[in-house]
Short mmCIF file of C-alpha atoms in Angstrom, two decimals:
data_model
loop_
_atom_site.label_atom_id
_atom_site.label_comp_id
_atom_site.label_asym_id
_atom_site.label_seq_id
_atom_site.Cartn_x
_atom_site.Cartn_y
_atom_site.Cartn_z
CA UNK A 285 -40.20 -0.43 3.12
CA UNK A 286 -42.13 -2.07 0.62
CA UNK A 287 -45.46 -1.60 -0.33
CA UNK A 288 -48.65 -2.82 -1.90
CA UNK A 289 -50.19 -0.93 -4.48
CA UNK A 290 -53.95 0.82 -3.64
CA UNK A 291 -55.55 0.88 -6.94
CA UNK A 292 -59.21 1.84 -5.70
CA UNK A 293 -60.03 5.46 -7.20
CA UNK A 294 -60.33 8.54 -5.20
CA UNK A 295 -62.83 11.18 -6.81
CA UNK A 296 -62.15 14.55 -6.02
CA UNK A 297 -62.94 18.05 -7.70
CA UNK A 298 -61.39 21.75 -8.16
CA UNK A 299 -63.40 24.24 -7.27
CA UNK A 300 -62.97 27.44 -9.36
CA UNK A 301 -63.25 30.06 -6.48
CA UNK A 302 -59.05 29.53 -5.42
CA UNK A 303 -59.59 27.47 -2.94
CA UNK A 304 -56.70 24.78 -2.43
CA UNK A 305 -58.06 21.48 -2.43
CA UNK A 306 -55.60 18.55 -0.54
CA UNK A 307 -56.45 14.88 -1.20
CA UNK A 308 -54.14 12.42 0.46
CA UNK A 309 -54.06 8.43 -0.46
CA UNK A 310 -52.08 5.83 1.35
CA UNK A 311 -50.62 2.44 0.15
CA UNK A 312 -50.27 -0.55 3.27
CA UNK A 313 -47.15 -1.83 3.61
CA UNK A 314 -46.05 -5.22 3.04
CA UNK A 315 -46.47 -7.67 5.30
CA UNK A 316 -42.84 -9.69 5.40
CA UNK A 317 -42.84 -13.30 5.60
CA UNK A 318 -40.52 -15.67 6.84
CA UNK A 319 -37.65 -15.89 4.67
CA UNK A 320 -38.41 -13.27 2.55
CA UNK A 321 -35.37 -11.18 1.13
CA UNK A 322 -36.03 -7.31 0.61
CA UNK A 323 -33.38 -4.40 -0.19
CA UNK A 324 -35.57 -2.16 1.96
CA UNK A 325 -33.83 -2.06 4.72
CA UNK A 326 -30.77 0.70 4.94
CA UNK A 327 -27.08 -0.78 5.59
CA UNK A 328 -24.76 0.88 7.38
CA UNK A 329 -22.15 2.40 5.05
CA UNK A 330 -19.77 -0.73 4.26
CA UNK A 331 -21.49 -3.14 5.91
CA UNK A 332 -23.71 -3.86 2.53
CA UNK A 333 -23.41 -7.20 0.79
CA UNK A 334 -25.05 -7.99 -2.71
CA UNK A 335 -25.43 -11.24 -4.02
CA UNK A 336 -22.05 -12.09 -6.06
CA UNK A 337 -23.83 -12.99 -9.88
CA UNK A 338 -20.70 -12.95 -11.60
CA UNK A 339 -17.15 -12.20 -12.39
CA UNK A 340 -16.86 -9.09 -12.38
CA UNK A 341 -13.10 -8.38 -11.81
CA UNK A 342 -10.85 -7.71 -14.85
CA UNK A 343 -7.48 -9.73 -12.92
CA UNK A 344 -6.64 -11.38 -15.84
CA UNK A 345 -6.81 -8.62 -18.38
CA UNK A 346 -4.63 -6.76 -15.42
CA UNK A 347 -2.10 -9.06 -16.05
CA UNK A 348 -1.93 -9.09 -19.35
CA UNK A 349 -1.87 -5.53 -19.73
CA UNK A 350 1.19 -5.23 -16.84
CA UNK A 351 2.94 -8.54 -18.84
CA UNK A 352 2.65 -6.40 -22.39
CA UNK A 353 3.78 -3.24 -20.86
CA UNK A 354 7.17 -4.44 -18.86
CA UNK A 355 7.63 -6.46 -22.79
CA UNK A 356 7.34 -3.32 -24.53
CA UNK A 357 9.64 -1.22 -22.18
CA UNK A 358 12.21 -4.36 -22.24
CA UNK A 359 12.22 -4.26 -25.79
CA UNK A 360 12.61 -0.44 -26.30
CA UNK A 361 15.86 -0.74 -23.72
CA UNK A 362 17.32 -3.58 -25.83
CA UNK A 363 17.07 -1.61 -28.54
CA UNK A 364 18.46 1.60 -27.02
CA UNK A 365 21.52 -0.11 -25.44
CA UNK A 366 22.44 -2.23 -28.58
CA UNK A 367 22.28 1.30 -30.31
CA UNK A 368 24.75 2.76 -27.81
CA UNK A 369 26.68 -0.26 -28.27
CA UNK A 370 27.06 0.66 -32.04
CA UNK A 371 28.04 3.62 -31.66
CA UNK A 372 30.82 2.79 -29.21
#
């Protein structure tokens, strides 16, 4: 829940004989208006959505990385059979 801010100031005062002095202060919650968006409000595990503010998924670089890797590992068998081959 959201809430606004009491800024008023509360005096209080120790007293020196031990006694344990409790001073309690309260902020009033916000009063929601009609189409007002807040985060406040707990999800149920899964069921949360944010607000999609970007790309933030790395697809392409996936694909490179998968296209460079299958290159290298063609390459190195090339060479590795065409080595066999001269020894043959």
């Amino acid at each position: 829940m959201t809430y606004v801010l009491d800024e008023t100031p509360f005096e209080f005062e120790f007293k020196e004989n031990g006694e344990i002095i409790k001073a309690s202060m309260t902020n009033k919650p916000v009063e929601k208006k009609p189409g007002y968006i807040t985060t406040d409000t707990p999800k149920k595990p899964g069921n949360v959505t944010t607000p999609k503010t970007g790309d933030d998924s790395n697809t392409m670089a996936a694909i490179i990385s998968i296209i460079c890797l299958v290159s290298v590992a063609g390459i190195l068998l090339t060479r590795k059979s065409r080595k066999k081959d001269e020894e043959d």
